[in-house]
């Protein structure tokens, strides 16, 4: 899951946060880089200015240097007067040697026109052909010719070095306008003056200029220009090679190494400013890489200065790229980009992670809410449970109780606060049921489920009986952390157990022994007689009882039966047994009668007692009966045969005119004949297709919905008409015919149920009655499985009804069969519950789903308190054993109401519907699954 998220996450586009981070990072980087570039530019500019300043200073100084040289030469004349030629030469030569830029050091002598001849003559003595000369320009060429007549001449008299300058000797500087102008300016300003630039005489390719300072007569007042002009004896001048001047100075200061500067010097030319000097080393270094981003810049600097009255300008230019080689901005930019990318990636991953965590937290929270909802639901369910539920810690010593539900408080009479924290077994019984406690301890030790029934003592000292279930609660790792214990109060059921047992052996209406008790009594008597004595068995049937029942009603019928029972009992001995075996059928066991007459006397006394008039529902009645006697060992050696033969004799009595006694005689086979006839008809009934199934709805008491149908067999005999099962099931059982008949019932019922499901009538449980013989069939389970498979009905839709007495023969094998059926998924129900030999200890071992409360209990609720209480006890018992309860034979809404209040689950009876044929039931189901009760008219 996580890896899938991760993979998906990688494929997803960058998050806005990551994009913003990247943009912000890049923006910052650009700002930083631009800032750095600006800084770099500023740094470069100041670097440039600094370099320019140095050069400005150097160049300016070099001119100062030249002026110093001039002034030194002039000082020679002002101190000693006009020096001699030799003195001049001795003075000038070291100057020339020290200052390479000096082309020449000169003394011009002022010569008046009057002195010209003498001057020329004096010089001609050591310089033949000497004369004062001047320049003359003819076309392009410049020639030097003898000077014309002028009042004064400024004649070049001394020049050092002489070599190469000889031609200049005698030259009149006044004839050369630039020089004349400079001289006049020097007179005017009383300052040294510079000439405009001119090509150098010696090196015509280079420019130079002349620095001039007049020489005055010593002591003359130099107050104004005129006085100075009058006092002027001449001038000292130095001729300067501009390039050499600048070069030598820059070189001296080591400023000429390639440094990325162009140095241009502009000086005064004859026709305006003229470039005098260029030094160019621009662009010699490689521009730094960030210029690709920002472009290069050319810095320029102009420095103007005055040289002896004339303006000069030094222009210096330098490239930004030459001032700085820093890759700082670029590195900053690249690093900035990288950091931005990395930060953005980090933010992206954080955002992803955060989202993932958020999603995870969200889904976990939702899970938690679901779990909490479920927990709340479970808790409410537990709190609403009608049974005591206890939660016990499995890990703390003594297994303390951690929780009890409200039902526990109610049933056990302990408040939750009292119970919680106490050991599980502390809240047990005062005199504990050793076996049950041992089983519980074992279950706790072995971390397994257990079910015991035990006595428990309650908070108020009461004793109660409970069905107790315990089950381990394991955590996800399979470790048992708790036990959950459920306690069902079956005190009431237990109290009625004895009575149930009695009922199992006694007829509930009359209190006489029932058929099963009768069986025992006969067998006991036979054992006691053991070949020495005789045991008489009398069968007695009330005449016209059916008539009484039909005309005066059931209540009258019941009253009559009770009275009859009392009267019979009042006659017989204490050692005799009186049993009621059917509606109006009684059987008496009369041991100790030596002969027929003694036995007959007792029976006659009974008939006489019965015959006393009786008032019933305002009617006077005389009860008569018919009786038959059979004797052990003469007429039979077992109870069944003896009863049967007594009944045969009794039928003989009825035939002969009622209210009499007949002894059994082997010839008395009338009844046997009838049975034989019935048996014959029964055998062919299957092949003649005379059977039919009726279905009776089973209705959920709460919803009123039909949840199941009980299949009830009907025999439509061509001449006898509709024969009720009561009349032939026993016979079929005895003859074994029940096996094929039962198989037919099972198949037909399953097929019908499946057909109804197919027809869309919903899943309906179908209940099928099994007889003892069928249940004992060794291949019963296989047969049922086959039928289910053939018909396609799901096992969960089939319910098998068995009676308690039916399994009592061989309990172990019965339980085995039940288990096998349960394993298949077939439901099991105990039919006619309460009439057979009910033992809770057995019942607990039966894997049974449903208890069917017998009609006899239902009949008298809510009028008979005992019966009503019994029904309530059975319902409680079923709950304790976690079984469903269905009440059968429910005929009135009052019964229904009582059953509902007692918590009965389902009912079956005429109050909803009688058993009806398949098509009738189908019609009914089609109108809806829900039924309304109505008092049955019985
Ligand atoms: P049962 O299994 O106890 O069936 C219930 C009997 O009570 C049915 O009689 C039914 O019609 C009747 N009944 C239902 N509701 C009421 C009511 O409100 N009031 C009264 N008075 N009676 C009601 P049915 O159909 O005559 O069956 C009698 C017995 O025959 C059944 O008793 C059952 O033991 C047996 N039986 C019926 N069909 C079969 C079968 O297919 N196989 C076997 N082995 N036995 C069957
Ligand atoms: Ca039944
Ligand atoms: Ca029944």
PDB file of C-alpha atoms in Angstrom, residues 40-187:
ATOM      1  CA  UNK A  40      31.032  43.661  -8.476  1.00  0.00           C
ATOM      2  CA  UNK A  41      30.351  46.561 -10.825  1.00  0.00           C
ATOM      3  CA  UNK A  42      30.737  49.061  -7.991  1.00  0.00           C
ATOM      4  CA  UNK A  43      33.881  47.375  -6.912  1.00  0.00           C
ATOM      5  CA  UNK A  44      35.134  47.420 -10.497  1.00  0.00           C
ATOM      6  CA  UNK A  45      34.246  51.086 -10.880  1.00  0.00           C
ATOM      7  CA  UNK A  46      36.104  52.085  -7.765  1.00  0.00           C
ATOM      8  CA  UNK A  47      38.970  49.857  -8.778  1.00  0.00           C
ATOM      9  CA  UNK A  48      38.978  51.586 -12.110  1.00  0.00           C
ATOM     10  CA  UNK A  49      38.786  55.044 -10.536  1.00  0.00           C
ATOM     11  CA  UNK A  50      41.569  54.135  -8.223  1.00  0.00           C
ATOM     12  CA  UNK A  51      43.715  52.933 -11.065  1.00  0.00           C
ATOM     13  CA  UNK A  52      42.824  56.054 -13.092  1.00  0.00           C
ATOM     14  CA  UNK A  53      43.623  58.320 -10.156  1.00  0.00           C
ATOM     15  CA  UNK A  54      47.013  56.752  -9.777  1.00  0.00           C
ATOM     16  CA  UNK A  55      47.702  57.311 -13.427  1.00  0.00           C
ATOM     17  CA  UNK A  56      46.305  60.846 -13.365  1.00  0.00           C
ATOM     18  CA  UNK A  57      48.599  61.644 -10.510  1.00  0.00           C
ATOM     19  CA  UNK A  58      51.541  60.026 -12.210  1.00  0.00           C
ATOM     20  CA  UNK A  59      50.978  61.850 -15.471  1.00  0.00           C
ATOM     21  CA  UNK A  60      50.379  65.200 -13.756  1.00  0.00           C
ATOM     22  CA  UNK A  61      53.504  64.663 -11.718  1.00  0.00           C
ATOM     23  CA  UNK A  62      55.548  63.989 -14.827  1.00  0.00           C
ATOM     24  CA  UNK A  63      54.624  67.414 -16.164  1.00  0.00           C
ATOM     25  CA  UNK A  64      55.518  68.911 -12.809  1.00  0.00           C
ATOM     26  CA  UNK A  65      58.808  67.120 -13.126  1.00  0.00           C
ATOM     27  CA  UNK A  66      59.387  68.784 -16.519  1.00  0.00           C
ATOM     28  CA  UNK A  67      58.552  72.189 -15.013  1.00  0.00           C
ATOM     29  CA  UNK A  68      61.004  71.502 -12.213  1.00  0.00           C
ATOM     30  CA  UNK A  69      63.708  70.861 -14.784  1.00  0.00           C
ATOM     31  CA  UNK A  70      62.821  74.143 -16.546  1.00  0.00           C
ATOM     32  CA  UNK A  71      62.911  76.081 -13.340  1.00  0.00           C
ATOM     33  CA  UNK A  72      66.230  74.544 -12.402  1.00  0.00           C
ATOM     34  CA  UNK A  73      67.705  75.708 -15.744  1.00  0.00           C
ATOM     35  CA  UNK A  74      66.174  79.156 -15.316  1.00  0.00           C
ATOM     36  CA  UNK A  75      67.535  79.402 -11.778  1.00  0.00           C
ATOM     37  CA  UNK A  76      71.057  79.044 -13.187  1.00  0.00           C
ATOM     38  CA  UNK A  77      70.580  82.348 -15.064  1.00  0.00           C
ATOM     39  CA  UNK A  78      68.723  84.179 -12.384  1.00  0.00           C
ATOM     40  CA  UNK A  79      71.451  83.347  -9.846  1.00  0.00           C
ATOM     41  CA  UNK A  80      74.624  83.924 -11.833  1.00  0.00           C
ATOM     42  CA  UNK A  81      73.299  86.188 -14.607  1.00  0.00           C
ATOM     43  CA  UNK A  82      73.889  85.020 -18.157  1.00  0.00           C
ATOM     44  CA  UNK A  83      75.941  81.892 -17.804  1.00  0.00           C
ATOM     45  CA  UNK A  84      78.643  81.027 -20.224  1.00  0.00           C
ATOM     46  CA  UNK A  85      78.104  78.420 -22.844  1.00  0.00           C
ATOM     47  CA  UNK A  86      80.310  76.007 -20.920  1.00  0.00           C
ATOM     48  CA  UNK A  87      78.573  76.675 -17.656  1.00  0.00           C
ATOM     49  CA  UNK A  88      75.290  76.041 -19.404  1.00  0.00           C
ATOM     50  CA  UNK A  89      76.527  72.799 -20.943  1.00  0.00           C
ATOM     51  CA  UNK A  90      77.860  71.549 -17.588  1.00  0.00           C
ATOM     52  CA  UNK A  91      74.569  72.329 -15.986  1.00  0.00           C
ATOM     53  CA  UNK A  92      72.307  70.877 -18.684  1.00  0.00           C
ATOM     54  CA  UNK A  93      74.032  67.588 -19.414  1.00  0.00           C
ATOM     55  CA  UNK A  94      73.162  65.843 -16.101  1.00  0.00           C
ATOM     56  CA  UNK A  95      69.603  67.075 -16.478  1.00  0.00           C
ATOM     57  CA  UNK A  96      69.389  65.468 -19.875  1.00  0.00           C
ATOM     58  CA  UNK A  97      70.880  62.260 -18.584  1.00  0.00           C
ATOM     59  CA  UNK A  98      68.395  62.046 -15.731  1.00  0.00           C
ATOM     60  CA  UNK A  99      65.317  62.970 -17.708  1.00  0.00           C
ATOM     61  CA  UNK A 100      64.986  60.891 -20.829  1.00  0.00           C
ATOM     62  CA  UNK A 101      61.986  62.809 -22.056  1.00  0.00           C
ATOM     63  CA  UNK A 102      64.038  65.996 -22.431  1.00  0.00           C
ATOM     64  CA  UNK A 103      64.818  66.465 -26.065  1.00  0.00           C
ATOM     65  CA  UNK A 104      66.885  69.563 -25.435  1.00  0.00           C
ATOM     66  CA  UNK A 105      67.629  72.287 -22.890  1.00  0.00           C
ATOM     67  CA  UNK A 106      67.925  75.670 -24.531  1.00  0.00           C
ATOM     68  CA  UNK A 107      68.934  79.293 -23.764  1.00  0.00           C
ATOM     69  CA  UNK A 108      67.419  81.924 -26.054  1.00  0.00           C
ATOM     70  CA  UNK A 109      69.110  85.275 -25.977  1.00  0.00           C
ATOM     71  CA  UNK A 110      67.237  88.485 -26.602  1.00  0.00           C
ATOM     72  CA  UNK A 111      69.123  90.379 -29.290  1.00  0.00           C
ATOM     73  CA  UNK A 112      68.054  93.852 -30.402  1.00  0.00           C
ATOM     74  CA  UNK A 113      68.259  94.744 -34.020  1.00  0.00           C
ATOM     75  CA  UNK A 114      71.043  97.171 -33.075  1.00  0.00           C
ATOM     76  CA  UNK A 115      73.111  94.432 -31.517  1.00  0.00           C
ATOM     77  CA  UNK A 116      72.490  91.910 -34.304  1.00  0.00           C
ATOM     78  CA  UNK A 117      75.640  92.531 -36.304  1.00  0.00           C
ATOM     79  CA  UNK A 118      77.951  92.439 -33.268  1.00  0.00           C
ATOM     80  CA  UNK A 119      76.280  89.319 -32.011  1.00  0.00           C
ATOM     81  CA  UNK A 120      76.514  87.562 -35.353  1.00  0.00           C
ATOM     82  CA  UNK A 121      80.184  88.608 -35.665  1.00  0.00           C
ATOM     83  CA  UNK A 122      81.068  87.389 -32.154  1.00  0.00           C
ATOM     84  CA  UNK A 123      79.654  84.036 -32.915  1.00  0.00           C
ATOM     85  CA  UNK A 124      81.128  83.716 -36.310  1.00  0.00           C
ATOM     86  CA  UNK A 125      84.496  83.529 -34.594  1.00  0.00           C
ATOM     87  CA  UNK A 126      83.943  80.018 -33.484  1.00  0.00           C
ATOM     88  CA  UNK A 127      81.013  79.218 -35.705  1.00  0.00           C
ATOM     89  CA  UNK A 128      81.624  80.229 -39.230  1.00  0.00           C
ATOM     90  CA  UNK A 129      78.596  81.266 -41.253  1.00  0.00           C
ATOM     91  CA  UNK A 130      76.574  81.980 -38.116  1.00  0.00           C
ATOM     92  CA  UNK A 131      73.614  84.309 -38.574  1.00  0.00           C
ATOM     93  CA  UNK A 132      70.213  84.945 -37.018  1.00  0.00           C
ATOM     94  CA  UNK A 133      67.765  82.961 -39.009  1.00  0.00           C
ATOM     95  CA  UNK A 134      64.089  82.317 -39.240  1.00  0.00           C
ATOM     96  CA  UNK A 135      61.672  79.777 -40.632  1.00  0.00           C
ATOM     97  CA  UNK A 136      59.908  80.247 -43.866  1.00  0.00           C
ATOM     98  CA  UNK A 137      57.232  78.078 -45.233  1.00  0.00           C
ATOM     99  CA  UNK A 138      57.155  77.837 -49.057  1.00  0.00           C
ATOM    100  CA  UNK A 139      54.271  75.584 -49.983  1.00  0.00           C
ATOM    101  CA  UNK A 140      54.676  72.373 -48.045  1.00  0.00           C
ATOM    102  CA  UNK A 141      58.361  72.753 -47.344  1.00  0.00           C
ATOM    103  CA  UNK A 142      59.836  74.672 -44.426  1.00  0.00           C
ATOM    104  CA  UNK A 143      63.199  76.269 -44.876  1.00  0.00           C
ATOM    105  CA  UNK A 144      65.435  78.230 -42.595  1.00  0.00           C
ATOM    106  CA  UNK A 145      66.640  81.551 -43.913  1.00  0.00           C
ATOM    107  CA  UNK A 146      68.496  84.632 -42.493  1.00  0.00           C
ATOM    108  CA  UNK A 147      66.051  86.516 -40.332  1.00  0.00           C
ATOM    109  CA  UNK A 148      64.420  89.615 -41.605  1.00  0.00           C
ATOM    110  CA  UNK A 149      64.823  92.947 -39.859  1.00  0.00           C
ATOM    111  CA  UNK A 150      62.949  93.104 -36.608  1.00  0.00           C
ATOM    112  CA  UNK A 151      63.419  95.200 -33.447  1.00  0.00           C
ATOM    113  CA  UNK A 152      64.272  92.187 -31.305  1.00  0.00           C
ATOM    114  CA  UNK A 153      65.252  88.608 -31.891  1.00  0.00           C
ATOM    115  CA  UNK A 154      65.004  85.716 -29.490  1.00  0.00           C
ATOM    116  CA  UNK A 155      67.908  83.760 -30.734  1.00  0.00           C
ATOM    117  CA  UNK A 156      68.664  80.137 -29.832  1.00  0.00           C
ATOM    118  CA  UNK A 157      72.144  80.666 -28.400  1.00  0.00           C
ATOM    119  CA  UNK A 158      72.931  77.652 -26.198  1.00  0.00           C
ATOM    120  CA  UNK A 159      71.479  74.188 -26.791  1.00  0.00           C
ATOM    121  CA  UNK A 160      72.317  70.950 -25.070  1.00  0.00           C
ATOM    122  CA  UNK A 161      72.849  68.374 -26.448  1.00  0.00           C
ATOM    123  CA  UNK A 162      74.451  70.141 -29.301  1.00  0.00           C
ATOM    124  CA  UNK A 163      74.796  67.044 -31.451  1.00  0.00           C
ATOM    125  CA  UNK A 164      71.885  66.961 -33.854  1.00  0.00           C
ATOM    126  CA  UNK A 165      70.739  70.417 -32.788  1.00  0.00           C
ATOM    127  CA  UNK A 166      73.427  72.434 -34.534  1.00  0.00           C
ATOM    128  CA  UNK A 167      70.944  73.547 -37.183  1.00  0.00           C
ATOM    129  CA  UNK A 168      68.871  75.208 -34.514  1.00  0.00           C
ATOM    130  CA  UNK A 169      71.655  77.523 -33.407  1.00  0.00           C
ATOM    131  CA  UNK A 170      70.842  81.113 -34.364  1.00  0.00           C
ATOM    132  CA  UNK A 171      67.266  80.415 -34.923  1.00  0.00           C
ATOM    133  CA  UNK A 172      64.904  83.276 -33.948  1.00  0.00           C
ATOM    134  CA  UNK A 173      62.169  81.829 -31.740  1.00  0.00           C
ATOM    135  CA  UNK A 174      60.063  84.931 -32.333  1.00  0.00           C
ATOM    136  CA  UNK A 175      59.757  83.754 -35.927  1.00  0.00           C
ATOM    137  CA  UNK A 176      57.985  80.616 -34.670  1.00  0.00           C
ATOM    138  CA  UNK A 177      54.503  81.652 -33.634  1.00  0.00           C
ATOM    139  CA  UNK A 178      53.870  78.950 -30.971  1.00  0.00           C
ATOM    140  CA  UNK A 179      57.120  79.786 -29.244  1.00  0.00           C
ATOM    141  CA  UNK A 180      56.583  83.545 -29.588  1.00  0.00           C
ATOM    142  CA  UNK A 181      53.077  83.196 -28.123  1.00  0.00           C
ATOM    143  CA  UNK A 182      54.333  81.132 -25.171  1.00  0.00           C
ATOM    144  CA  UNK A 183      57.108  83.643 -24.513  1.00  0.00           C
ATOM    145  CA  UNK A 184      54.677  86.548 -24.559  1.00  0.00           C
ATOM    146  CA  UNK A 185      52.356  84.637 -22.229  1.00  0.00           C
ATOM    147  CA  UNK A 186      55.211  83.980 -19.830  1.00  0.00           C
ATOM    148  CA  UNK A 187      56.016  87.715 -19.807  1.00  0.00           C
TER     149      UNK A 187
END
